């Protein structure tokens, strides 16, 4: 009420009408009525006389207007009468009384309540945007900079009355004159939206990027390369994950930023590039000294785009920390790496043995179907550069070995192609193989883990453990469908 | 925010807007909120919300249309966070009736 402009309007008319019943000074102008611009007076004794007066003066024309005025007039006398009926003592309650009214512009539709946790609240309060992402057919997902949440609607039978500037007991003092405040309910809600932290739904990213794989500049105009290409902004709108999560996923998919679009490299093309790089390494004996990125790119620039070369070296090599760099500079390089802004400054890379060996294993197994395990080991040994050593842990999450059949076989089983949903994932895995050891299954489910649920907890929930020849194995809890 | 168990209805199906709900008092001693609605009295308590609510208001549609024309894509809808609600007064007990016409002793 206090914010209403004071209006110096003579209350002569009213005083005349009520002559004898009260003194003019007793009327306190409160301000202008928001609806009709008429000055509102507070008269401490009762509202009814005022109402009657307004009626006679033709100010209260219809029921709505009367309601409206009634709403704005709630005298202390009325309040105290009710208090007395309620057998409450005036001295037991605080002097400030808040009379609750529905706002004349009561609107239940335009507001939505969203339950937020600390981290979302922080990003809202710090002025950042949170985004609801996804295609029309996806369920709604809310993303902050680095986290993803499912949005679920919750209905409750309780009524939630939204009242701005409502005072609670602590805000009000125990002393002072009795005073009535008008508070208004702006809307009544019966539902709100909950947020549940969820795994980023990045599987779609892979299928989007695979619509048009990159296999060299010269084949860009081929019929097979006319599929949709995506910029980072496009991906943000289509993939239900936060910016940072999408960047991580792009990194994991080894996607490359080529001419403004994010692309995955066609496998055959990738092997070409990598072969050229390796040959160059052998010629110059870079395997031991490290690859100078700049020289490498200059030599091969005619064959492949520079961004691709840098990308491949980066994916399959580890940058060597020069002795004279400080930690801060190193951090900056790490940031550049994440944002894929390559620094021109010549950097040295060592090819990563595990990654290279893994790549060659993939090359061998990819189109092979089931492969005799012993034979595979031999072929694999021969394909990798002579300085590198193969090891079975390099195959984790990419290939499965069946040691029970004679002869032992190995086949290509990449973890990227598995369903994203936990239930479906386990179903698919147990359909592929009835029993798994912990080492076998771990790489295929480790991406499903959350803060609350590690691999062990996932297995307890979705699998049954048993002993087979003294080794713990897991099989499905449910019948596999 | 005030949370009531159940919902408020009028006897006649008239819009609630502009109507009087009730008086909200707080006791001197323990700050217990008391809400008097009609001839019912409700005792409640003041609670901090475990997770605060953000009050969202959809941005006016004219903006959305403009941006739709600019980009030729599906219109972007945005919501503005108008307020954060951290506290509520919860009235979950059964309302007690007030009996008005008890003759007063003289």
Coordinates of C-alpha atoms in Angstrom, one line a residue:
Chain A
X1 CA 0.0 0.0 0.0
X2 CA 2.7 2.4 0.9
X3 CA 4.0 2.6 -2.7
X4 CA 0.7 4.1 -3.9
X5 CA 1.1 7.8 -4.7
X6 CA -0.4 10.0 -2.1
X7 CA -3.3 12.0 -3.6
X8 CA -4.4 15.3 -2.1
X9 CA -8.0 14.9 -2.6
X10 CA -10.6 16.6 -0.4
X11 CA -12.6 14.2 1.6
X12 CA -15.2 16.9 2.0
X13 CA -17.8 14.9 0.3
X14 CA -17.4 11.9 2.5
X15 CA -17.2 14.0 5.6
X16 CA -20.5 15.7 4.7
X17 CA -22.2 12.5 4.1
X18 CA -21.1 11.0 7.3
X19 CA -21.6 14.1 9.3
X20 CA -21.9 13.4 12.9
X21 CA -20.6 9.9 12.7
X22 CA -16.9 10.7 12.6
X23 CA -14.4 13.5 12.4
X24 CA -12.8 14.4 9.1
X25 CA -9.3 14.0 10.5
X26 CA -10.0 10.4 11.2
X27 CA -9.9 9.6 7.5
X28 CA -6.4 8.9 6.3
X29 CA -5.8 9.0 2.6
X30 CA -3.9 5.9 1.6
X31 CA -3.5 6.6 -2.0
X32 CA -5.0 6.1 -5.4
X33 CA -6.9 3.0 -6.3
X34 CA -5.0 1.2 -9.0
X35 CA -8.1 0.2 -10.9
X36 CA -10.2 3.4 -11.1
X37 CA -7.9 6.2 -9.9
X38 CA -10.2 7.1 -7.0
X39 CA -8.5 8.0 -3.8
X40 CA -8.7 5.4 -1.1
X41 CA -9.2 6.4 2.5
X42 CA -8.5 4.4 5.6
X43 CA -11.0 4.9 8.3
X44 CA -9.9 3.1 11.4
X45 CA -13.4 2.2 12.6
X46 CA -15.2 0.3 9.8
X47 CA -15.3 0.1 6.1
X48 CA -19.0 -0.2 5.8
X49 CA -19.8 3.5 6.1
X50 CA -17.3 4.3 3.4
X51 CA -18.7 1.6 1.1
X52 CA -22.2 3.0 1.6
X53 CA -21.0 6.5 0.9
X54 CA -19.2 5.4 -2.3
X55 CA -22.3 3.6 -3.4
X56 CA -24.4 6.8 -3.0
X57 CA -21.9 8.9 -4.8
X58 CA -22.0 6.5 -7.7
X59 CA -18.4 5.6 -7.3
X60 CA -19.1 1.9 -6.6
X61 CA -20.9 1.2 -9.8
X62 CA -21.0 -2.6 -9.8
X63 CA -20.2 -5.6 -7.8
X64 CA -16.7 -5.9 -9.2
X65 CA -15.9 -2.4 -8.0
X66 CA -17.4 -3.0 -4.6
X67 CA -15.4 -6.2 -4.3
X68 CA -12.3 -4.3 -5.3
X69 CA -12.9 -1.6 -2.7
X70 CA -13.8 -4.1 0.0
X71 CA -10.5 -5.7 -0.8
X72 CA -8.6 -2.6 -0.3
X73 CA -10.4 -1.6 2.9
X74 CA -9.8 -3.9 5.7
X75 CA -10.0 -2.0 8.8
X76 CA -8.3 -2.9 12.0
X77 CA -11.7 -3.1 13.6
X78 CA -12.6 -5.9 11.2
X79 CA -9.4 -7.7 11.9
X80 CA -9.8 -7.3 15.7
X81 CA -13.4 -8.5 15.6
X82 CA -12.3 -11.7 13.8
X83 CA -9.4 -12.1 16.3
X84 CA -11.9 -11.9 19.1
X85 CA -14.1 -14.5 17.6
X86 CA -11.1 -16.7 17.1
X87 CA -10.4 -16.3 20.9
X88 CA -7.0 -14.9 20.2
X89 CA -5.6 -12.1 22.4
X90 CA -4.4 -9.0 20.6
X91 CA -1.3 -9.0 22.8
X92 CA -0.4 -12.5 21.8
X93 CA 0.0 -11.7 18.1
X94 CA 2.4 -9.3 16.4
X95 CA 1.0 -5.8 15.7
X96 CA 1.5 -6.1 12.0
X97 CA -1.3 -8.1 10.4
X98 CA -1.1 -9.1 6.8
X99 CA -4.4 -9.3 5.0
X100 CA -4.1 -11.7 2.1
X101 CA -6.1 -11.0 -1.0
X102 CA -6.1 -12.5 -4.4
X103 CA -4.7 -10.0 -6.8
X104 CA -7.2 -8.5 -9.2
X105 CA -4.9 -9.7 -12.0
X106 CA -4.8 -13.3 -10.5
X107 CA -3.0 -15.3 -13.1
X108 CA -2.3 -19.0 -12.7
X109 CA -0.9 -19.6 -16.1
X110 CA 1.9 -17.2 -16.7
X111 CA 4.1 -18.4 -13.9
X112 CA 5.9 -21.6 -13.7
X113 CA 7.7 -23.0 -10.6
X114 CA 11.0 -24.7 -11.1
X115 CA 12.6 -26.5 -8.2
X116 CA 16.3 -25.8 -8.5
X117 CA 19.3 -27.2 -6.6
X118 CA 22.3 -25.3 -5.4
X119 CA 24.4 -25.5 -8.6
X120 CA 21.5 -24.4 -10.9
X121 CA 20.7 -21.7 -8.5
X122 CA 24.3 -20.5 -8.5
X123 CA 24.4 -20.3 -12.2
X124 CA 21.1 -18.4 -12.3
X125 CA 22.1 -16.0 -9.6
X126 CA 25.4 -15.3 -11.3
X127 CA 23.5 -14.2 -14.3
X128 CA 24.3 -17.1 -16.6
X129 CA 21.7 -18.6 -18.8
X130 CA 20.4 -22.1 -18.4
X131 CA 19.0 -23.7 -21.5
X132 CA 16.2 -26.2 -22.2
X133 CA 17.4 -28.3 -25.1
X134 CA 16.3 -30.9 -27.5
X135 CA 14.2 -31.7 -30.5
X136 CA 10.5 -31.6 -30.4
X137 CA 10.1 -35.3 -29.7
X138 CA 12.8 -35.4 -27.0
X139 CA 11.8 -35.0 -23.4
X140 CA 12.7 -31.7 -21.9
X141 CA 16.2 -31.3 -20.5
X142 CA 17.8 -28.4 -18.8
X143 CA 21.4 -27.6 -19.2
X144 CA 23.7 -25.4 -17.2
X145 CA 27.3 -24.8 -18.4
X146 CA 28.5 -28.2 -17.3
X147 CA 25.5 -30.2 -16.1
X148 CA 22.4 -31.8 -17.6
X149 CA 19.0 -32.3 -15.8
X150 CA 15.9 -34.1 -16.7
X151 CA 12.8 -31.9 -16.2
X152 CA 9.8 -33.7 -14.6
X153 CA 6.5 -32.1 -13.9
X154 CA 5.1 -32.7 -10.4
X155 CA 1.5 -32.2 -9.5
X156 CA 0.5 -31.8 -5.8
X157 CA -2.9 -31.5 -4.2
X158 CA -1.7 -28.7 -2.0
X159 CA -2.3 -25.1 -3.2
X160 CA 0.7 -22.9 -3.4
X161 CA -0.1 -19.3 -3.2
X162 CA 2.5 -17.1 -4.6
X163 CA 2.8 -13.9 -2.6
X164 CA 5.5 -11.4 -3.3
X165 CA 6.9 -9.6 -0.4
X166 CA 5.3 -11.8 2.2
X167 CA 6.7 -11.1 5.6
X168 CA 7.4 -14.0 8.0
X169 CA 7.4 -13.9 11.7
X170 CA 11.1 -13.1 12.0
X171 CA 10.8 -10.0 9.9
X172 CA 8.2 -8.5 12.1
X173 CA 8.8 -6.7 15.4
X174 CA 6.9 -7.5 18.6
X175 CA 6.2 -3.9 19.4
X176 CA 4.6 -1.0 17.6
X177 CA 1.1 0.1 16.7
X178 CA -1.3 -2.3 15.2
X179 CA -1.1 -2.0 11.4
X180 CA -2.7 -3.8 8.5
X181 CA -0.7 -4.6 5.4
X182 CA -2.3 -5.7 2.2
X183 CA -0.6 -8.6 0.5
X184 CA -1.7 -10.0 -2.8
X185 CA -1.6 -13.5 -4.2
X186 CA -0.4 -13.3 -7.7
X187 CA -1.1 -16.9 -8.6
X188 CA -2.2 -20.2 -7.2
X189 CA -0.1 -23.2 -8.3
X190 CA -0.8 -26.9 -8.1
X191 CA 2.3 -28.1 -10.0
X192 CA 5.9 -27.4 -10.3
X193 CA 8.9 -28.8 -12.2
X194 CA 11.6 -30.9 -10.7
X195 CA 15.1 -31.3 -11.9
X196 CA 17.0 -34.5 -11.8
X197 CA 20.6 -34.7 -12.7
X198 CA 21.1 -37.0 -15.6
X199 CA 23.7 -38.3 -17.9
X200 CA 24.2 -36.2 -20.9
X201 CA 22.4 -37.7 -23.8
X202 CA 25.3 -37.6 -26.2
X203 CA 24.5 -40.7 -28.2
X204 CA 22.7 -38.6 -30.7
X205 CA 25.9 -36.6 -31.3
X206 CA 27.5 -39.7 -32.8
X207 CA 24.6 -40.4 -35.1
X208 CA 24.4 -36.8 -36.1
X209 CA 28.1 -36.6 -36.9
X210 CA 28.0 -39.8 -38.8
X211 CA 25.6 -38.4 -41.3
X212 CA 28.5 -36.9 -43.1
X213 CA 31.9 -38.3 -42.3
X214 CA 35.0 -36.5 -43.5
X215 CA 37.2 -38.4 -45.9
X216 CA 39.4 -35.7 -47.4
X217 CA 38.8 -32.4 -49.1
X218 CA 38.8 -33.9 -52.6
X219 CA 35.8 -36.1 -51.8
X220 CA 33.7 -33.3 -50.2
X221 CA 31.6 -32.9 -53.3
X222 CA 30.9 -36.6 -53.8
X223 CA 27.4 -37.8 -53.6
X224 CA 28.1 -39.7 -50.4
X225 CA 29.3 -36.5 -48.7
X226 CA 26.2 -34.3 -49.0
X227 CA 24.8 -35.2 -45.6
X228 CA 24.1 -32.5 -43.0
X229 CA 27.1 -30.9 -41.4
X230 CA 26.9 -29.3 -38.0
X231 CA 28.4 -26.3 -36.3
X232 CA 28.9 -26.3 -32.6
X233 CA 25.8 -24.1 -32.3
X234 CA 23.7 -26.6 -34.3
X235 CA 24.9 -29.4 -32.0
X236 CA 24.0 -27.3 -28.9
X237 CA 20.4 -27.0 -30.1
X238 CA 20.1 -30.7 -31.0
X239 CA 22.0 -32.6 -28.4
X240 CA 20.7 -32.7 -24.9
X241 CA 23.8 -31.9 -22.9
X242 CA 25.6 -28.9 -21.6
X243 CA 28.4 -27.2 -23.5
X244 CA 31.2 -28.7 -21.6
X245 CA 29.7 -32.2 -21.8
X246 CA 29.3 -31.8 -25.6
X247 CA 32.9 -30.7 -25.9
X248 CA 34.0 -33.7 -23.9
X249 CA 31.9 -36.0 -26.0
X250 CA 33.3 -34.5 -29.2
X251 CA 36.7 -35.1 -27.8
X252 CA 35.9 -38.7 -27.1
X253 CA 34.4 -39.2 -30.6
X254 CA 37.7 -37.7 -32.0
X255 CA 35.6 -35.2 -33.9
X256 CA 37.6 -32.6 -35.8
X257 CA 36.7 -29.0 -36.4
X258 CA 37.0 -28.6 -40.2
X259 CA 36.0 -25.3 -41.8
X260 CA 33.5 -24.4 -39.1
X261 CA 31.8 -27.7 -38.9
X262 CA 32.4 -30.6 -36.5
X263 CA 33.1 -33.8 -38.3
X264 CA 34.2 -37.3 -37.5
X265 CA 36.8 -38.7 -39.7
X266 CA 36.0 -41.7 -41.9
X267 CA 38.0 -44.6 -40.6
X268 CA 39.7 -45.4 -43.9
X269 CA 40.7 -41.7 -44.2
X270 CA 41.9 -41.6 -40.7
X271 CA 44.2 -44.7 -41.3
X272 CA 45.6 -43.0 -44.4
X273 CA 46.5 -39.9 -42.5
X274 CA 47.9 -41.9 -39.6
X275 CA 49.9 -44.0 -42.0
X276 CA 51.4 -41.0 -43.6
X277 CA 52.3 -39.5 -40.2
X278 CA 53.9 -42.7 -39.1
X279 CA 55.9 -43.1 -42.3
X280 CA 57.2 -39.6 -41.8
X281 CA 58.1 -40.4 -38.2
X282 CA 60.1 -43.5 -39.3
X283 CA 61.9 -41.5 -42.0
X284 CA 62.9 -38.8 -39.6
X285 CA 63.3 -40.9 -36.5
X286 CA 60.7 -38.9 -34.8
X287 CA 59.4 -41.8 -32.7
X288 CA 62.2 -41.4 -30.2
X289 CA 62.7 -37.6 -30.4
X290 CA 59.1 -36.6 -30.6
X291 CA 57.1 -35.2 -33.5
X292 CA 57.6 -31.5 -34.1
X293 CA 54.0 -30.5 -35.0
X294 CA 54.9 -27.7 -37.2
X295 CA 57.4 -29.6 -39.4
X296 CA 55.0 -32.5 -39.6
X297 CA 52.2 -30.3 -40.8
X298 CA 54.3 -28.5 -43.3
X299 CA 55.4 -31.7 -44.9
X300 CA 52.0 -33.3 -45.2
X301 CA 50.0 -30.1 -45.8
X302 CA 49.7 -30.8 -49.5
X303 CA 48.0 -34.1 -48.9
X304 CA 45.7 -33.3 -46.0
X305 CA 44.2 -30.2 -44.5
X306 CA 46.2 -28.8 -41.7
X307 CA 43.4 -28.9 -39.1
X308 CA 43.1 -32.7 -39.8
X309 CA 46.8 -33.3 -39.3
X310 CA 46.9 -31.4 -36.1
X311 CA 43.9 -33.1 -34.9
X312 CA 45.2 -36.6 -35.7
X313 CA 48.6 -35.9 -34.1
X314 CA 46.8 -34.6 -31.1
X315 CA 44.5 -37.6 -30.9
X316 CA 47.2 -40.2 -31.1
X317 CA 50.0 -38.4 -29.4
X318 CA 50.8 -36.8 -26.1
X319 CA 52.3 -33.4 -26.1
X320 CA 55.7 -33.2 -24.5
X321 CA 56.0 -30.6 -21.9
X322 CA 59.0 -28.5 -22.8
X323 CA 61.3 -28.0 -19.9
X324 CA 61.0 -24.2 -19.9
X325 CA 57.2 -24.0 -19.7
X326 CA 55.6 -23.0 -16.5
X327 CA 52.5 -24.7 -15.1
X328 CA 50.4 -21.7 -16.0
X329 CA 51.4 -21.9 -19.6
X330 CA 50.7 -25.5 -19.5
X331 CA 47.2 -24.8 -18.2
X332 CA 46.6 -22.3 -21.0
X333 CA 47.6 -25.0 -23.4
X334 CA 45.1 -27.3 -21.8
X335 CA 42.4 -24.8 -22.2
X336 CA 43.4 -24.3 -25.9
X337 CA 43.2 -28.0 -26.3
X338 CA 39.7 -28.3 -24.9
X339 CA 38.5 -25.4 -27.0
X340 CA 40.4 -26.8 -30.0
X341 CA 42.2 -23.6 -30.6
X342 CA 45.6 -25.0 -31.6
X343 CA 48.5 -22.8 -30.8
X344 CA 50.8 -22.2 -33.7
X345 CA 53.8 -22.3 -31.5
X346 CA 55.6 -25.5 -32.3
X347 CA 54.8 -28.3 -30.0
X348 CA 56.3 -31.7 -29.7
X349 CA 54.3 -34.8 -29.6
X350 CA 55.1 -38.4 -28.7
X351 CA 52.9 -41.0 -30.3
X352 CA 50.9 -42.8 -27.6
X353 CA 51.8 -46.4 -27.7
X354 CA 48.4 -47.6 -26.4
X355 CA 46.4 -45.5 -28.7
X356 CA 48.4 -46.5 -31.8
X357 CA 48.3 -50.2 -31.0
X358 CA 44.6 -49.9 -30.3
X359 CA 44.1 -48.2 -33.6
X360 CA 45.9 -51.0 -35.4
X361 CA 43.8 -53.6 -33.6
X362 CA 40.7 -51.9 -34.7
X363 CA 42.0 -51.8 -38.3
X364 CA 42.5 -55.6 -38.2
X365 CA 39.3 -56.5 -36.4
X366 CA 36.9 -54.0 -37.9
X367 CA 35.7 -55.9 -40.8
X368 CA 36.9 -59.4 -39.7
X369 CA 34.1 -60.9 -37.8
X370 CA 35.3 -63.6 -35.4
X371 CA 39.0 -64.0 -35.6
X372 CA 41.3 -66.8 -34.3
X373 CA 42.8 -65.2 -31.2
X374 CA 46.3 -66.6 -31.6
X375 CA 46.4 -65.6 -35.3
X376 CA 45.1 -62.1 -34.4
X377 CA 47.9 -61.6 -31.9
X378 CA 50.5 -62.4 -34.6
X379 CA 48.9 -60.1 -37.2
X380 CA 48.5 -57.4 -34.7
X381 CA 52.2 -57.6 -33.6
X382 CA 53.2 -57.3 -37.3
X383 CA 51.2 -54.3 -38.1
X384 CA 52.2 -52.0 -35.3
X385 CA 55.5 -50.0 -35.7
X386 CA 58.4 -52.1 -34.6
X387 CA 59.2 -49.9 -31.6
X388 CA 55.8 -50.5 -30.1
X389 CA 54.5 -53.3 -27.9
X390 CA 51.0 -54.6 -28.0
X391 CA 49.2 -55.5 -24.9
X392 CA 45.7 -56.9 -24.2
X393 CA 44.6 -54.0 -22.0
X394 CA 44.7 -51.8 -25.2
X395 CA 41.7 -53.7 -26.5
X396 CA 39.5 -52.8 -23.5
X397 CA 36.1 -51.7 -24.6
X398 CA 36.7 -52.5 -28.2
X399 CA 37.0 -56.3 -28.6
X400 CA 35.8 -59.4 -26.8
X401 CA 37.7 -62.6 -26.4
X402 CA 36.0 -66.0 -26.0
X403 CA 38.4 -68.3 -24.3
X404 CA 36.0 -71.1 -23.9
X405 CA 35.7 -72.1 -27.5
X406 CA 38.3 -74.0 -29.4
X407 CA 40.3 -72.3 -30.9
X408 CA 39.9 -69.1 -28.9
X409 CA 38.4 -66.3 -30.9
X410 CA 38.3 -62.5 -30.7
X411 CA 35.8 -60.2 -32.3
X412 CA 35.2 -56.5 -32.7
X413 CA 32.7 -55.1 -30.1
X414 CA 33.1 -51.4 -29.6
X415 CA 31.6 -49.8 -26.6
X416 CA 30.4 -46.6 -28.4
X417 CA 27.6 -48.4 -30.2
X418 CA 25.9 -49.6 -27.1
X419 CA 22.5 -48.3 -25.9
X420 CA 22.6 -45.3 -23.6
X421 CA 19.8 -46.5 -21.3
X422 CA 21.1 -48.6 -18.4
X423 CA 18.5 -51.3 -18.6
X424 CA 18.9 -51.6 -22.4
X425 CA 22.7 -51.6 -22.0
X426 CA 22.7 -54.6 -19.7
X427 CA 20.2 -56.4 -21.7
X428 CA 22.3 -55.9 -24.8
X429 CA 25.5 -57.0 -23.1
X430 CA 24.0 -60.2 -21.7
X431 CA 22.4 -61.0 -25.0
X432 CA 25.9 -60.8 -26.6
X433 CA 27.5 -62.9 -23.9
X434 CA 25.8 -64.8 -21.1
X435 CA 28.5 -64.4 -18.5
X436 CA 31.0 -61.7 -18.0
X437 CA 34.0 -61.2 -15.6
X438 CA 34.4 -57.9 -13.9
X439 CA 37.4 -57.0 -16.1
X440 CA 35.4 -57.8 -19.2
X441 CA 32.3 -55.9 -18.4
X442 CA 33.8 -52.9 -16.8
X443 CA 34.8 -50.9 -19.9
X444 CA 31.3 -51.4 -21.3
X445 CA 29.5 -49.9 -18.4
X446 CA 32.0 -47.5 -16.8
X447 CA 30.4 -44.5 -18.7
X448 CA 27.1 -45.2 -17.0
X449 CA 28.5 -44.6 -13.5
X450 CA 27.3 -41.5 -11.5
X451 CA 28.5 -40.0 -8.3
X452 CA 26.2 -42.2 -6.3
X453 CA 26.6 -45.4 -8.4
X454 CA 30.0 -46.9 -9.3
X455 CA 30.5 -50.0 -11.4
X456 CA 30.0 -52.3 -8.4
X457 CA 26.7 -50.7 -7.5
X458 CA 25.5 -51.0 -11.1
X459 CA 26.4 -54.7 -11.2
X460 CA 24.6 -55.3 -7.9
X461 CA 21.5 -53.7 -9.3
X462 CA 21.4 -55.2 -12.7
X463 CA 23.4 -58.4 -12.6
X464 CA 23.8 -61.5 -10.5
X465 CA 27.2 -62.7 -9.4
X466 CA 28.3 -66.3 -9.3
X467 CA 31.5 -68.3 -9.2
X468 CA 32.7 -70.2 -12.2
X469 CA 36.0 -72.1 -11.8
X470 CA 36.9 -69.9 -8.9
X471 CA 36.4 -66.7 -10.9
X472 CA 33.5 -64.3 -10.2
X473 CA 31.2 -63.9 -13.2
X474 CA 28.1 -61.8 -13.7
X475 CA 25.0 -62.8 -15.5
X476 CA 21.6 -61.1 -16.0
X477 CA 19.1 -60.7 -13.3
X478 CA 16.2 -60.5 -15.6
X479 CA 15.5 -62.9 -18.5
X480 CA 17.2 -61.4 -21.5
X481 CA 14.8 -60.1 -24.2
Chain B
X1 CA 4.7 -18.3 -0.5
X2 CA 1.9 -19.9 1.4
X3 CA 1.2 -23.5 1.0
X4 CA -2.2 -24.8 1.9
X5 CA -3.3 -28.4 2.1
X6 CA -6.2 -28.7 -0.3
X7 CA -7.4 -25.8 -2.4
X8 CA -9.4 -22.7 -2.0
X9 CA -12.9 -22.6 -3.5
X10 CA -15.7 -20.3 -3.4
X11 CA -19.3 -21.5 -3.0
X12 CA -20.3 -19.9 -6.2
X13 CA -18.2 -20.5 -9.2
X14 CA -16.9 -16.9 -9.4
X15 CA -13.4 -15.9 -10.3
X16 CA -11.1 -15.6 -7.3
X17 CA -9.4 -12.5 -8.5
X18 CA -9.6 -9.6 -6.2
X19 CA -11.3 -11.6 -3.5
X20 CA -10.2 -11.5 0.2
X21 CA -8.5 -14.6 1.5
X22 CA -7.8 -14.0 5.1
X23 CA -5.7 -12.4 7.8
X24 CA -2.3 -13.6 8.5
X25 CA -1.0 -13.1 12.0
X26 CA 2.2 -14.2 13.8
X27 CA 2.3 -15.0 17.4
X28 CA 4.6 -12.9 19.6
X29 CA 6.5 -15.8 21.2
X30 CA 7.3 -18.4 18.6
X31 CA 6.5 -16.6 15.3
X32 CA 3.8 -19.2 14.6
X33 CA 1.8 -18.1 11.6
X34 CA -1.9 -18.0 12.0
X35 CA -4.2 -17.7 9.1
X36 CA -7.8 -16.8 9.6
X37 CA -9.9 -17.6 6.5
X38 CA -13.6 -17.0 6.9
X39 CA -14.6 -18.8 10.0
X40 CA -11.7 -21.2 9.9
X41 CA -8.4 -20.7 11.8
X42 CA -5.3 -22.4 10.6
X43 CA -2.0 -22.9 12.4
X44 CA 1.0 -23.3 10.3
X45 CA 4.8 -23.2 10.4
X46 CA 7.4 -21.3 8.5
X47 CA 9.8 -23.6 6.6
X48 CA 12.9 -23.1 4.5
X49 CA 12.4 -24.8 1.2
X50 CA 14.9 -27.7 0.8
X51 CA 15.3 -26.8 -2.8
X52 CA 14.3 -23.2 -3.6
X53 CA 11.8 -22.5 -6.4
X54 CA 12.6 -20.3 -9.3
X55 CA 9.6 -18.4 -10.5
X56 CA 9.7 -18.4 -14.3
X57 CA 7.8 -16.0 -16.5
X58 CA 7.6 -16.7 -20.2
X59 CA 9.0 -13.9 -22.2
X60 CA 6.5 -11.9 -24.3
X61 CA 5.6 -13.6 -27.5
X62 CA 6.4 -10.6 -29.7
X63 CA 10.0 -11.1 -28.9
X64 CA 9.9 -14.7 -29.8
X65 CA 8.3 -14.0 -33.2
X66 CA 10.9 -11.4 -34.0
X67 CA 13.7 -13.8 -33.3
X68 CA 11.9 -16.5 -35.3
X69 CA 11.8 -14.1 -38.3
X70 CA 15.5 -13.3 -37.9
X71 CA 16.8 -16.8 -37.9
X72 CA 14.2 -18.6 -39.9
X73 CA 14.3 -21.4 -37.4
X74 CA 11.9 -22.7 -34.8
X75 CA 11.1 -19.8 -32.5
X76 CA 13.2 -19.7 -29.4
X77 CA 11.2 -19.5 -26.2
X78 CA 12.8 -18.0 -23.2
X79 CA 11.8 -17.7 -19.6
X80 CA 12.8 -15.1 -17.2
X81 CA 13.5 -16.0 -13.6
X82 CA 11.5 -13.5 -11.8
X83 CA 12.1 -14.5 -8.2
X84 CA 13.6 -17.2 -6.1
X85 CA 11.3 -18.5 -3.4
X86 CA 13.2 -19.8 -0.4
X87 CA 10.7 -19.9 2.4
X88 CA 7.1 -21.0 2.7
X89 CA 4.4 -20.9 5.3
X90 CA 2.9 -24.4 5.4
X91 CA -0.6 -24.9 6.8
X92 CA -1.1 -28.6 6.8
X93 CA -3.2 -29.0 9.8
X94 CA -7.0 -29.4 9.7
X95 CA -8.6 -25.9 10.0
X96 CA -10.4 -25.3 13.3
X97 CA -13.8 -23.7 13.1
X98 CA -14.5 -20.5 14.9
X99 CA -17.7 -20.4 16.7
X100 CA -18.9 -16.8 16.6
X101 CA -22.2 -16.6 18.5
X102 CA -21.1 -17.6 22.0
X103 CA -22.9 -15.2 24.2
X104 CA -20.6 -12.9 26.0
X105 CA -20.8 -12.8 29.7
X106 CA -21.6 -9.4 31.1

